[in-house]
Amino acid sequence: MSGKKNVAILGSTGSIGTQTLEVIRSHTEKFQVEVLTAQNNADLLINQAIEFQPNCVVISNEGLYEKVRDVLLPLGIKVFAGEKALADVVTMESIDIVLTALVGYSGLIPTMKAIEAGKAIALANKETLVVAGELVTKLAREKGVNIYPVDSEHSAIFQCLVGEFHNPIEKIILTASGGPFRGKDRSYLETVTKAQALKHPNWDMGAKITIDSASLMNKGLEVIEAKWLFGLSKDQIEVVVHPQSIIHSLIQFEDGSIKAQLGLPDMRIPIQFALSYPDRLKADFPRFDFARYPNLTFEKPDIQTFRNLGLAFEALEKGGNAPCILNAANEIVVAAFLREEIGFLEMSDIIAETMVKADFVRKPTLEDYVNTDKMSRIITEELIKSKV
């Protein structure tokens, strides 16, 4: 890398955003923070801006605008508010790469705007490709924009592909920890609590993605994301449960050879690789010691008990706006589960019902995706109310 990359971090106060700033803090000679954004955490956004001195910040919650402005404007940091501002700032000429760490569907429009403006993307918002993978990847090709995956599994695939881009993939194998309920049956899952579901055995993540991991929906979303990132068919994507979370994913090539990327569970590694590619930067992250992990184990996922993974494969096979329906329903049921309005198993039941009730569009436009997301959420909310 020569010179500094100017980085915009969408969702800087979340788990991925704060870890991205840790990476940048360690490599101030390589990266400059140009934009920081947050939804509601004004206090942390202010502290981040004071430390990293970005060109501007965006607080999506317009009610917090004055609080942020009054502190940062005197420091020469521009302050904007609202969803439109979020989509506008990513087009700034000074930005080199946009790291999208927004949660859920909210990442779609800003990511597409950044691609339209020719910005490289470090993608931590898998829902962008789940919802509208065909549109997003087509636009990226047209604009000559690279999308660098930040999810640990997709980063692992990407790292295994370096030097192999000309070699066809036979299949990829996405690893899953199995979450906190691995090996449990449906009778056990009927009574699990929010607190239990939020205790992930290996990763420290935000609430929404932690629940998705517990239900295996996170892996289902990653399956759909992988299809678009790497140009794969459903039959080329396999999921295996690997409780130790040391092998982050694998590729099998046409000669039967398998490449894997290994390491301790630490999101800073894929974040740093996405920002610095094609270079690897020195880091003082903890190192993996084989002697401490004498057994690495693997098993098939239980898609009868954890239906979400099967529903994701169904949506992928159906295509069109089906993954968008799946994602919208999931965002609503996870929020309801976190509010303790529905049970753990009811999440899958409601998602499946929404996929049946929502209108299917085989060749959706961006407007179709927007309408699908809106209507699927309404259907899901109605189904939740009927069960409360």
Coordinates of C-alpha atoms in Angstrom, one line a residue:
M1 CA 0.0 0.0 0.0
S2 CA 1.3 3.5 -0.9
G3 CA -0.3 6.5 0.7
K4 CA -3.3 6.6 2.9
K5 CA -6.7 5.2 2.2
N6 CA -9.6 7.4 3.2
V7 CA -12.2 5.2 4.8
A8 CA -16.0 5.8 5.4
I9 CA -17.4 3.6 8.1
L10 CA -21.2 3.2 8.0
G11 CA -22.2 2.0 11.4
S12 CA -19.1 3.0 13.3
T13 CA -20.6 2.5 16.8
G14 CA -21.5 -1.1 16.3
S15 CA -19.4 -4.2 16.9
I16 CA -17.8 -4.2 13.4
G17 CA -17.5 -0.4 13.3
T18 CA -15.6 -0.2 16.6
Q19 CA -13.3 -3.1 15.6
T20 CA -12.6 -1.3 12.3
L21 CA -11.5 1.7 14.3
E22 CA -9.2 -0.5 16.4
V23 CA -7.6 -1.6 13.1
I24 CA -7.2 2.0 11.9
R25 CA -5.9 3.1 15.3
S26 CA -3.0 0.6 14.8
H27 CA -2.3 1.7 11.2
T28 CA -2.7 5.5 11.2
E29 CA 0.0 5.6 8.6
K30 CA -2.2 3.6 6.2
F31 CA -5.7 4.8 6.9
Q32 CA -7.5 8.0 7.4
V33 CA -11.1 8.1 8.7
E34 CA -13.1 10.3 6.4
V35 CA -16.7 9.6 7.5
L36 CA -18.3 8.0 10.6
T37 CA -22.0 7.2 10.9
A38 CA -24.3 6.0 13.6
Q39 CA -28.0 5.3 14.1
N40 CA -28.7 6.3 17.7
N41 CA -25.4 6.1 19.7
A42 CA -24.6 9.8 19.6
D43 CA -22.2 9.8 22.6
L44 CA -20.0 7.1 21.1
L45 CA -20.1 8.8 17.7
I46 CA -19.0 12.0 19.3
N47 CA -16.1 10.4 21.1
Q48 CA -15.0 8.6 17.9
A49 CA -15.1 11.8 15.9
I50 CA -13.1 13.7 18.5
E51 CA -10.4 11.0 18.3
F52 CA -10.3 10.3 14.6
Q53 CA -11.2 13.8 13.2
P54 CA -13.2 12.7 10.2
N55 CA -14.3 15.1 7.5
C56 CA -17.9 14.6 8.5
V57 CA -20.3 12.4 10.6
V58 CA -23.9 11.3 10.0
I59 CA -26.4 10.6 12.8
S60 CA -29.3 8.8 11.2
N61 CA -31.7 9.7 14.1
E62 CA -32.5 13.3 13.2
G63 CA -33.6 13.9 16.8
L64 CA -30.0 13.7 17.9
Y65 CA -28.6 16.1 15.3
E66 CA -28.3 19.1 17.6
K67 CA -26.5 17.1 20.3
V68 CA -23.9 15.9 17.8
R69 CA -23.6 19.2 16.0
D70 CA -23.1 21.3 19.1
V71 CA -20.0 19.3 20.0
L72 CA -18.4 18.6 16.7
L73 CA -19.1 21.6 14.5
P74 CA -16.8 23.9 16.6
L75 CA -14.0 21.2 15.9
G76 CA -14.4 21.7 12.2
I77 CA -16.2 18.4 11.7
K78 CA -19.3 18.6 9.5
V79 CA -22.5 17.0 10.9
F80 CA -25.4 15.7 8.9
A81 CA -28.6 13.8 9.9
G82 CA -31.1 11.4 8.4
E83 CA -31.2 8.4 6.0
K84 CA -30.8 10.6 2.9
A85 CA -27.6 12.1 4.3
L86 CA -26.3 8.6 4.9
A87 CA -26.8 7.7 1.3
D88 CA -25.3 11.1 0.1
V89 CA -22.0 11.1 2.1
V90 CA -20.8 7.9 0.5
T91 CA -20.5 9.7 -2.8
M92 CA -17.9 12.2 -1.5
E93 CA -14.9 12.4 -3.9
S94 CA -12.4 12.1 -1.0
I95 CA -13.5 8.6 0.0
D96 CA -11.5 5.6 -1.3
I97 CA -13.3 2.7 0.4
V98 CA -16.7 2.4 2.2
L99 CA -17.0 -0.2 5.0
T100 CA -20.7 -1.0 5.4
A101 CA -21.4 -2.3 8.9
L102 CA -25.0 -1.2 9.0
V103 CA -27.5 -3.8 10.4
G104 CA -29.9 -5.4 8.0
Y105 CA -31.8 -4.0 5.1
S106 CA -30.7 -0.4 5.9
G107 CA -27.3 -1.1 4.3
L108 CA -28.7 -1.7 0.8
I109 CA -29.3 1.9 -0.5
P110 CA -26.1 3.4 0.9
T111 CA -24.0 0.5 -0.5
M112 CA -25.6 0.9 -3.9
K113 CA -25.0 4.7 -3.8
A114 CA -21.3 4.1 -3.0
I115 CA -20.9 1.6 -5.8
E116 CA -22.6 4.1 -8.2
A117 CA -20.0 6.6 -7.1
G118 CA -17.2 4.1 -7.9
K119 CA -16.1 3.5 -4.3
A120 CA -14.5 0.2 -3.3
I121 CA -16.7 -1.7 -0.8
A122 CA -15.7 -3.6 2.4
L123 CA -18.9 -5.5 3.0
A124 CA -19.9 -6.4 6.5
N125 CA -23.6 -6.0 5.8
K126 CA -24.5 -9.4 4.3
E127 CA -28.2 -8.4 3.9
T128 CA -27.3 -6.1 1.0
L129 CA -26.4 -9.1 -1.2
V130 CA -29.2 -11.3 0.4
V131 CA -31.9 -8.7 -0.5
A132 CA -30.6 -7.6 -3.9
G133 CA -27.5 -9.6 -4.8
E134 CA -28.2 -9.6 -8.6
L135 CA -28.7 -5.9 -8.8
V136 CA -25.7 -5.1 -6.5
T137 CA -23.2 -7.3 -8.3
K138 CA -24.3 -6.2 -11.7
L139 CA -23.9 -2.6 -10.7
A140 CA -20.4 -3.4 -9.3
R141 CA -19.4 -5.0 -12.5
E142 CA -20.6 -2.1 -14.6
K143 CA -18.8 0.4 -12.4
G144 CA -15.6 -1.6 -12.0
V145 CA -16.0 -1.7 -8.2
N146 CA -14.5 -4.4 -6.0
I147 CA -16.5 -5.8 -3.1
Y148 CA -14.2 -7.1 -0.4
P149 CA -16.0 -9.4 2.1
V150 CA -15.7 -8.7 5.8
D151 CA -17.7 -11.7 7.1
S152 CA -15.1 -14.1 8.5
E153 CA -16.5 -17.0 6.3
H154 CA -16.5 -15.0 3.1
S155 CA -13.2 -13.4 3.8
A156 CA -11.8 -17.0 4.3
I157 CA -13.1 -18.0 0.9
F158 CA -11.6 -14.8 -0.6
Q159 CA -8.3 -15.4 1.0
C160 CA -8.2 -19.0 -0.3
L161 CA -9.0 -17.7 -3.8
V162 CA -6.0 -15.4 -3.9
G163 CA -3.7 -16.8 -6.6
E164 CA -6.6 -19.1 -7.7
F165 CA -9.0 -16.7 -9.4
H166 CA -8.4 -18.5 -12.8
N167 CA -9.3 -21.9 -11.3
P168 CA -12.9 -23.0 -11.2
I169 CA -14.5 -23.7 -7.8
E170 CA -16.1 -27.1 -7.4
K171 CA -17.7 -26.1 -4.1
I172 CA -17.2 -24.0 -1.0
I173 CA -17.7 -25.2 2.5
L174 CA -19.0 -22.5 4.9
T175 CA -18.3 -23.4 8.6
A176 CA -20.7 -22.7 11.4
S177 CA -20.1 -22.8 15.1
G178 CA -23.6 -24.2 15.7
G179 CA -24.3 -21.4 18.2
P180 CA -25.2 -21.8 21.8
F181 CA -27.9 -24.5 21.1
R182 CA -25.9 -26.9 19.0
G183 CA -27.1 -30.4 19.6
K184 CA -30.3 -29.3 21.3
D185 CA -33.7 -30.7 20.2
R186 CA -37.0 -28.8 19.5
S187 CA -38.4 -29.5 23.0
Y188 CA -35.4 -27.7 24.5
L189 CA -35.6 -24.8 22.1
E190 CA -39.3 -24.2 22.9
T191 CA -38.3 -22.7 26.3
V192 CA -35.0 -21.0 25.6
T193 CA -34.7 -17.3 26.7
K194 CA -33.3 -14.2 25.1
A195 CA -30.4 -14.3 27.6
Q196 CA -29.5 -17.8 26.6
A197 CA -29.6 -17.0 22.9
L198 CA -27.4 -14.0 23.3
K199 CA -24.5 -16.1 24.8
H200 CA -22.5 -17.1 21.7
P201 CA -19.7 -19.6 22.5
N202 CA -17.0 -18.1 20.3
W203 CA -17.8 -14.7 18.8
D204 CA -18.6 -11.3 20.4
M205 CA -21.2 -9.7 18.1
G206 CA -24.2 -7.4 18.1
A207 CA -27.6 -8.7 19.4
K208 CA -29.3 -9.2 16.0
I209 CA -26.4 -11.2 14.4
T210 CA -26.0 -13.2 17.7
I211 CA -29.7 -14.3 17.6
D212 CA -29.2 -15.1 13.8
S213 CA -26.3 -17.3 14.7
A214 CA -28.3 -19.1 17.4
S215 CA -31.1 -19.9 14.9
L216 CA -28.6 -20.7 12.0
M217 CA -30.2 -17.9 10.0
N218 CA -26.9 -16.1 9.9
K219 CA -25.4 -19.1 8.1
G220 CA -28.4 -19.1 5.8
L221 CA -27.9 -15.5 4.9
E222 CA -24.2 -16.2 4.3
V223 CA -25.1 -19.0 1.9
I224 CA -27.1 -16.5 -0.2
E225 CA -24.3 -13.9 0.1
A226 CA -21.7 -16.4 -1.1
K227 CA -23.8 -17.2 -4.2
W228 CA -23.4 -13.5 -5.3
L229 CA -19.9 -12.8 -4.1
F230 CA -18.4 -15.9 -5.8
G231 CA -20.8 -16.6 -8.6
L232 CA -21.9 -20.0 -7.3
S233 CA -25.0 -22.2 -7.7
K234 CA -26.9 -23.6 -4.7
D235 CA -25.3 -27.0 -5.3
Q236 CA -21.8 -25.5 -4.9
I237 CA -22.4 -24.3 -1.4
E238 CA -22.2 -26.6 1.6
V239 CA -22.5 -25.9 5.3
V240 CA -20.7 -27.8 8.0
V241 CA -20.8 -27.3 11.8
H242 CA -17.3 -26.7 13.2
P243 CA -17.8 -25.9 16.9
Q244 CA -14.2 -24.6 17.5
S245 CA -14.5 -21.8 14.9
I246 CA -10.9 -22.1 13.9
I247 CA -11.4 -23.1 10.3
H248 CA -13.3 -20.1 8.9
S249 CA -14.3 -21.7 5.6
L250 CA -12.9 -23.9 2.8
I251 CA -12.8 -24.2 -1.0
Q252 CA -12.7 -27.4 -3.0
F253 CA -11.2 -27.1 -6.5
E254 CA -11.9 -29.4 -9.5
D255 CA -8.9 -31.6 -8.8
G256 CA -10.3 -32.4 -5.3
S257 CA -7.8 -30.2 -3.5
I258 CA -9.1 -28.2 -0.5
K259 CA -7.8 -24.9 0.8
A260 CA -8.8 -23.6 4.2
Q261 CA -8.2 -20.4 6.1
L262 CA -7.6 -20.9 9.9
G263 CA -7.2 -18.6 12.8
L264 CA -8.6 -17.6 16.2
P265 CA -12.1 -16.1 16.1
D266 CA -11.2 -12.4 15.7
M267 CA -13.1 -10.1 13.3
R268 CA -10.2 -7.6 13.1
I269 CA -8.4 -10.0 10.8
P270 CA -11.0 -10.0 8.0
I271 CA -11.6 -6.3 8.5
Q272 CA -7.9 -5.5 8.2
F273 CA -7.6 -7.7 5.1
A274 CA -10.5 -6.1 3.4
L275 CA -9.1 -2.6 4.0
S276 CA -5.5 -3.4 3.1
Y277 CA -5.9 -5.9 0.2
P278 CA -3.8 -6.9 -1.7
D279 CA -1.4 -6.3 1.2
R280 CA -1.3 -8.0 4.6
L281 CA -0.4 -5.6 7.4
K282 CA 1.5 -6.6 10.5
A283 CA -0.8 -7.0 13.5
D284 CA -0.4 -8.0 17.1
F285 CA -3.6 -10.1 17.3
P286 CA -3.4 -13.3 19.4
R287 CA -1.9 -16.2 17.4
F288 CA -3.4 -19.6 17.0
D289 CA -1.6 -22.5 18.8
F290 CA -2.3 -26.0 17.4
A291 CA -1.2 -27.6 20.7
R292 CA -4.2 -25.8 22.4
Y293 CA -6.6 -27.3 19.9
P294 CA -5.8 -30.9 19.5
N295 CA -9.2 -31.7 18.1
L296 CA -11.0 -29.9 15.3
T297 CA -14.4 -31.5 14.8
F298 CA -17.1 -31.3 12.1
E299 CA -20.7 -32.4 11.8
K300 CA -23.7 -31.9 9.6
P301 CA -26.1 -29.1 10.5
D302 CA -29.5 -30.1 11.9
I303 CA -31.9 -28.4 9.5
Q304 CA -34.9 -30.2 10.9
T305 CA -34.5 -28.5 14.3
F306 CA -32.9 -25.3 13.0
R307 CA -35.3 -24.6 10.1
N308 CA -33.9 -21.2 9.1
L309 CA -30.9 -22.7 7.2
G310 CA -33.3 -24.8 5.1
L311 CA -35.5 -21.8 4.5
A312 CA -32.5 -19.9 3.3
F313 CA -31.6 -22.6 0.8
E314 CA -35.3 -22.6 -0.4
A315 CA -35.2 -18.9 -0.9
L316 CA -31.9 -19.2 -2.8
E317 CA -33.3 -21.9 -5.1
K318 CA -36.5 -20.0 -5.7
G319 CA -34.6 -16.8 -6.5
G320 CA -36.3 -13.5 -7.5
N321 CA -37.4 -11.6 -4.4
A322 CA -37.7 -14.7 -2.2
P323 CA -34.4 -13.9 -0.3
C324 CA -35.7 -10.3 0.2
I325 CA -38.9 -11.8 1.8
L326 CA -36.8 -14.1 4.0
N327 CA -34.6 -11.3 5.2
A328 CA -37.4 -8.8 6.0
A329 CA -39.3 -11.5 7.9
N330 CA -36.2 -12.4 9.8
E331 CA -35.4 -8.9 10.9
I332 CA -38.9 -8.5 12.2
V333 CA -39.1 -11.8 14.1
V334 CA -35.6 -11.3 15.7
A335 CA -36.7 -7.9 17.0
A336 CA -39.9 -9.5 18.4
F337 CA -37.9 -12.3 20.0
L338 CA -35.6 -9.7 21.6
R339 CA -38.7 -8.0 22.9
E340 CA -39.7 -11.4 24.3
E341 CA -43.0 -11.3 22.3
I342 CA -42.4 -14.7 20.6
G343 CA -40.5 -17.9 21.3
F344 CA -37.3 -19.0 19.6
L345 CA -39.0 -21.7 17.4
E346 CA -41.8 -19.3 16.5
M347 CA -39.3 -17.2 14.5
S348 CA -38.8 -19.9 11.9
D349 CA -42.6 -20.7 11.8
I350 CA -43.4 -17.0 11.1
I351 CA -40.7 -16.6 8.5
A352 CA -42.0 -19.7 6.6
E353 CA -45.6 -18.3 6.7
T354 CA -44.4 -14.9 5.4
M355 CA -42.6 -16.6 2.5
V356 CA -45.9 -18.3 1.5
K357 CA -48.0 -15.1 1.9
A358 CA -45.8 -12.5 0.3
D359 CA -46.1 -11.9 -3.4
F360 CA -43.3 -13.5 -5.4
V361 CA -41.5 -11.5 -8.2
R362 CA -39.3 -13.5 -10.4
K363 CA -37.3 -10.5 -12.0
P364 CA -37.4 -7.8 -9.4
T365 CA -36.3 -4.2 -9.9
L366 CA -34.9 -2.0 -7.1
E367 CA -38.5 -0.7 -6.6
D368 CA -39.8 -4.2 -6.3
Y369 CA -37.2 -5.0 -3.6
V370 CA -38.2 -1.9 -1.7
N371 CA -41.9 -2.8 -1.9
T372 CA -41.2 -6.4 -1.1
D373 CA -39.3 -5.4 2.0
K374 CA -42.1 -3.1 3.2
M375 CA -44.9 -5.6 2.5
S376 CA -43.1 -8.6 4.0
R377 CA -42.5 -6.7 7.2
I378 CA -46.2 -5.8 7.4
I379 CA -47.2 -9.5 6.9
T380 CA -44.7 -10.6 9.5
E381 CA -45.9 -8.1 12.0
E382 CA -49.5 -9.2 11.5
L383 CA -48.5 -12.9 12.0
I384 CA -46.7 -11.9 15.2
K385 CA -49.7 -10.1 16.5
S386 CA -51.9 -13.2 15.8
K387 CA -49.6 -15.3 18.0
V388 CA -49.1 -12.9 21.0

